[in-house]
Amino acid sequence: MTTAVKFWDGVAAKYARSPIKDMAAYEHTLARTATYLKKTDDVLELGCGTGMTALRLSGYVDTITASDLSPGMLAVGRKNAAEQNVENIAFVEADATRPPAWSYDVALAFNLLHLVEDLDSALSQVHSVLKPRGLFISKTFCPPQRGGGMQYLAIRLALPVMQFFGKAPFVRFLSEADLDATIEQAGFEIVERDSFPARNGRRFLVARKI
């Protein structure tokens, strides 16, 4: 079992019980994403976690392949889908750099890209499984542009120690500009960009395969 899989399997149950910290921002993300979805779409979600977002968006699309590298997270997602009688989601064990080999209209990656060690490979794979002119919609943590305050600095200082003891995953600190450029270099044209919530920014991007 890889370090990443072991970490996320270990926190799956706690993660499933944890409330969303900023529900307004989450709902805004879902609303913006839904405007790009069609009932005929086959959608891939990378890093689906416990499947909450896939379940919320399932009514807007034809099918969703919800993928994650953690069997523990996927088990929670399957249970939730069964309890909610949602039948158009397939939960699949897959790493972001090796997504399910199919052809998709839309790929989603929420709160994931900053956790991917080989980001260039992951974006290349996303590009390869999307249909021509397909959409890649993501929301990604980026460091605060102006300091970030004591809490952010404390996290930066504590993170290496937590990672050493297996208490934190890999985290990439990529600026908004660098994230945008990396996605464009992977063969995408950005059609919408935003950052919210303002006090704790997450970069929301909609990019089209070119």
CSV table of C-alpha atoms in Angstrom, one decimal:
chain,number,residue,atom,x,y,z
A,1,MET,CA,0.0,0.0,0.0
A,2,THR,CA,1.5,3.3,-1.0
A,3,THR,CA,1.9,6.1,1.5
A,4,ALA,CA,-0.9,8.2,0.0
A,5,VAL,CA,-3.4,5.3,-0.1
A,6,LYS,CA,-2.5,4.4,3.5
A,7,PHE,CA,-3.1,8.0,4.6
A,8,TRP,CA,-6.4,8.5,2.9
A,9,ASP,CA,-7.7,5.0,3.9
A,10,GLY,CA,-6.8,5.9,7.5
A,11,VAL,CA,-8.8,9.1,7.5
A,12,ALA,CA,-11.8,7.9,5.4
A,13,ALA,CA,-14.2,7.4,8.3
A,14,LYS,CA,-13.3,10.7,10.0
A,15,TYR,CA,-13.4,12.5,6.6
A,16,ALA,CA,-16.9,11.2,6.0
A,17,ARG,CA,-18.1,12.5,9.3
A,18,SER,CA,-16.5,15.9,9.0
A,19,PRO,CA,-18.8,18.8,8.0
A,20,ILE,CA,-17.9,21.1,5.1
A,21,LYS,CA,-16.0,24.1,6.5
A,22,ASP,CA,-17.5,26.6,4.1
A,23,MET,CA,-20.9,25.4,2.9
A,24,ALA,CA,-21.6,28.6,1.0
A,25,ALA,CA,-18.4,28.3,-1.1
A,26,TYR,CA,-19.1,24.6,-1.7
A,27,GLU,CA,-22.6,25.3,-2.9
A,28,HIS,CA,-21.3,28.1,-5.2
A,29,THR,CA,-18.8,25.6,-6.7
A,30,LEU,CA,-21.6,23.1,-7.3
A,31,ALA,CA,-23.8,25.8,-8.9
A,32,ARG,CA,-21.1,27.0,-11.2
A,33,THR,CA,-20.1,23.5,-12.2
A,34,ALA,CA,-23.7,22.5,-12.9
A,35,THR,CA,-24.1,25.2,-15.5
A,36,TYR,CA,-21.5,23.4,-17.6
A,37,LEU,CA,-23.1,20.0,-17.4
A,38,LYS,CA,-25.6,18.3,-19.7
A,39,LYS,CA,-27.9,15.4,-19.2
A,40,THR,CA,-26.0,13.5,-22.0
A,41,ASP,CA,-22.6,14.0,-20.4
A,42,ASP,CA,-20.3,11.1,-19.3
A,43,VAL,CA,-18.3,12.6,-16.4
A,44,LEU,CA,-15.1,11.6,-14.7
A,45,GLU,CA,-14.4,12.8,-11.2
A,46,LEU,CA,-10.8,12.5,-10.0
A,47,GLY,CA,-10.2,12.3,-6.3
A,48,CYS,CA,-13.9,11.8,-5.5
A,49,GLY,CA,-13.3,11.0,-1.8
A,50,THR,CA,-16.5,9.8,-0.3
A,51,GLY,CA,-18.5,10.7,-3.3
A,52,MET,CA,-20.4,13.7,-1.9
A,53,THR,CA,-19.9,15.9,-4.9
A,54,ALA,CA,-20.6,13.1,-7.4
A,55,LEU,CA,-23.9,12.4,-5.6
A,56,ARG,CA,-24.8,16.1,-5.7
A,57,LEU,CA,-24.1,16.4,-9.4
A,58,SER,CA,-25.5,13.0,-10.5
A,59,GLY,CA,-28.9,14.4,-11.5
A,60,TYR,CA,-27.3,16.8,-14.0
A,61,VAL,CA,-25.5,14.2,-16.1
A,62,ASP,CA,-25.9,10.8,-17.8
A,63,THR,CA,-23.1,9.0,-15.9
A,64,ILE,CA,-20.3,9.7,-13.4
A,65,THR,CA,-17.2,7.6,-13.0
A,66,ALA,CA,-16.1,8.6,-9.5
A,67,SER,CA,-12.5,7.6,-9.0
A,68,ASP,CA,-10.2,7.8,-6.0
A,69,LEU,CA,-7.0,6.0,-5.0
A,70,SER,CA,-8.4,5.1,-1.5
A,71,PRO,CA,-10.6,2.0,-1.3
A,72,GLY,CA,-11.8,3.2,2.1
A,73,MET,CA,-13.1,6.4,0.6
A,74,LEU,CA,-14.8,4.6,-2.2
A,75,ALA,CA,-16.5,2.2,0.2
A,76,VAL,CA,-18.2,5.1,1.9
A,77,GLY,CA,-19.2,6.5,-1.5
A,78,ARG,CA,-20.8,3.2,-2.6
A,79,LYS,CA,-22.7,3.0,0.7
A,80,ASN,CA,-24.0,6.5,0.4
A,81,ALA,CA,-25.0,6.0,-3.3
A,82,ALA,CA,-26.9,2.8,-2.3
A,83,GLU,CA,-28.7,4.6,0.5
A,84,GLN,CA,-29.7,7.4,-1.8
A,85,ASN,CA,-30.7,5.1,-4.6
A,86,VAL,CA,-28.3,6.8,-7.0
A,87,GLU,CA,-27.6,4.4,-9.8
A,88,ASN,CA,-25.6,6.4,-12.4
A,89,ILE,CA,-22.3,6.6,-10.4
A,90,ALA,CA,-19.6,4.0,-10.8
A,91,PHE,CA,-17.0,4.1,-8.0
A,92,VAL,CA,-13.6,3.1,-9.4
A,93,GLU,CA,-10.2,2.8,-7.7
A,94,ALA,CA,-7.7,4.9,-9.7
A,95,ASP,CA,-4.9,7.3,-9.3
A,96,ALA,CA,-5.1,10.7,-10.9
A,97,THR,CA,-2.1,9.9,-13.1
A,98,ARG,CA,-3.9,6.7,-14.2
A,99,PRO,CA,-7.5,7.6,-14.7
A,100,PRO,CA,-10.1,5.0,-16.0
A,101,ALA,CA,-9.5,4.5,-19.7
A,102,TRP,CA,-12.7,5.8,-21.2
A,103,SER,CA,-13.8,8.8,-23.1
A,104,TYR,CA,-15.5,11.6,-21.1
A,105,ASP,CA,-17.3,14.9,-21.9
A,106,VAL,CA,-16.2,16.5,-18.6
A,107,ALA,CA,-13.5,15.8,-16.0
A,108,LEU,CA,-13.8,17.1,-12.5
A,109,ALA,CA,-11.0,17.6,-9.8
A,110,PHE,CA,-12.1,19.3,-6.7
A,111,ASN,CA,-9.6,19.9,-3.9
A,112,LEU,CA,-7.2,17.5,-5.5
A,113,LEU,CA,-4.5,19.1,-7.8
A,114,HIS,CA,-2.4,20.4,-4.9
A,115,LEU,CA,-2.2,16.9,-3.5
A,116,VAL,CA,-0.9,15.3,-6.7
A,117,GLU,CA,2.8,14.7,-6.8
A,118,ASP,CA,3.1,14.3,-10.6
A,119,LEU,CA,0.8,17.1,-11.7
A,120,ASP,CA,2.1,17.3,-15.3
A,121,SER,CA,1.4,13.6,-15.8
A,122,ALA,CA,-2.1,13.8,-14.2
A,123,LEU,CA,-3.1,16.8,-16.4
A,124,SER,CA,-1.7,14.9,-19.5
A,125,GLN,CA,-3.9,11.9,-18.6
A,126,VAL,CA,-7.0,14.1,-18.1
A,127,HIS,CA,-6.4,15.7,-21.5
A,128,SER,CA,-6.1,12.2,-23.1
A,129,VAL,CA,-9.4,10.8,-21.7
A,130,LEU,CA,-11.5,13.9,-22.6
A,131,LYS,CA,-13.4,14.0,-25.8
A,132,PRO,CA,-12.5,16.8,-28.3
A,133,ARG,CA,-13.4,20.1,-26.8
A,134,GLY,CA,-14.2,18.4,-23.5
A,135,LEU,CA,-14.2,20.4,-20.2
A,136,PHE,CA,-11.9,20.1,-17.2
A,137,ILE,CA,-13.4,21.7,-14.1
A,138,SER,CA,-11.2,22.0,-11.0
A,139,LYS,CA,-11.0,23.8,-7.7
A,140,THR,CA,-7.6,23.9,-6.1
A,141,PHE,CA,-5.9,25.2,-3.0
A,142,CYS,CA,-3.4,27.9,-3.8
A,143,PRO,CA,-1.3,29.8,-1.2
A,144,PRO,CA,-2.6,33.2,-0.1
A,145,GLN,CA,-1.2,36.0,-2.3
A,146,ARG,CA,-0.5,38.3,0.7
A,147,GLY,CA,1.1,36.4,3.6
A,148,GLY,CA,-1.9,34.4,4.7
A,149,GLY,CA,-1.7,35.1,8.4
A,150,MET,CA,-0.4,33.2,11.4
A,151,GLN,CA,-2.5,30.1,10.8
A,152,TYR,CA,-1.2,29.6,7.3
A,153,LEU,CA,2.4,30.1,8.4
A,154,ALA,CA,1.9,27.6,11.3
A,155,ILE,CA,0.6,25.0,8.8
A,156,ARG,CA,3.6,25.6,6.5
A,157,LEU,CA,6.0,25.0,9.5
A,158,ALA,CA,4.1,22.0,10.9
A,159,LEU,CA,3.5,20.2,7.6
A,160,PRO,CA,6.9,18.6,7.0
A,161,VAL,CA,6.9,17.2,10.6
A,162,MET,CA,3.3,15.8,10.1
A,163,GLN,CA,4.3,14.3,6.7
A,164,PHE,CA,7.3,12.6,8.3
A,165,PHE,CA,5.1,10.9,10.8
A,166,GLY,CA,2.4,10.0,8.2
A,167,LYS,CA,-0.1,12.5,9.6
A,168,ALA,CA,-0.4,14.6,6.5
A,169,PRO,CA,-0.3,14.0,2.7
A,170,PHE,CA,1.9,15.5,0.0
A,171,VAL,CA,0.9,19.2,-0.6
A,172,ARG,CA,1.9,21.4,-3.5
A,173,PHE,CA,2.1,25.1,-2.9
A,174,LEU,CA,1.4,26.5,-6.4
A,175,SER,CA,0.4,30.1,-7.0
A,176,GLU,CA,-2.8,30.9,-8.9
A,177,ALA,CA,-0.8,32.2,-11.9
A,178,ASP,CA,1.4,29.1,-11.9
A,179,LEU,CA,-1.6,26.8,-11.7
A,180,ASP,CA,-3.3,28.5,-14.6
A,181,ALA,CA,-0.2,28.3,-16.7
A,182,THR,CA,0.3,24.6,-15.8
A,183,ILE,CA,-3.2,23.8,-17.0
A,184,GLU,CA,-2.8,25.8,-20.2
A,185,GLN,CA,0.5,24.1,-20.9
A,186,ALA,CA,-1.2,20.7,-20.6
A,187,GLY,CA,-3.3,21.6,-23.7
A,188,PHE,CA,-6.3,23.5,-22.2
A,189,GLU,CA,-7.9,26.9,-22.8
A,190,ILE,CA,-9.2,28.4,-19.6
A,191,VAL,CA,-12.8,29.7,-20.2
A,192,GLU,CA,-13.6,30.7,-16.6
A,193,ARG,CA,-11.4,31.5,-13.6
A,194,ASP,CA,-12.3,32.6,-10.1
A,195,SER,CA,-11.1,32.4,-6.5
A,196,PHE,CA,-13.4,31.9,-3.6
A,197,PRO,CA,-13.9,32.2,-0.7
A,198,ALA,CA,-11.9,35.4,-0.7
A,199,ARG,CA,-10.5,34.9,2.8
A,200,ASN,CA,-9.2,31.4,2.1
A,201,GLY,CA,-8.9,31.2,-1.6
A,202,ARG,CA,-9.5,28.2,-3.8
A,203,ARG,CA,-8.8,28.6,-7.5
A,204,PHE,CA,-11.9,27.6,-9.5
A,205,LEU,CA,-11.1,26.9,-13.2
A,206,VAL,CA,-13.0,25.7,-16.2
A,207,ALA,CA,-10.7,24.7,-19.0
A,208,ARG,CA,-11.5,23.3,-22.5
A,209,LYS,CA,-9.4,20.7,-24.3
A,210,ILE,CA,-7.7,22.2,-27.4
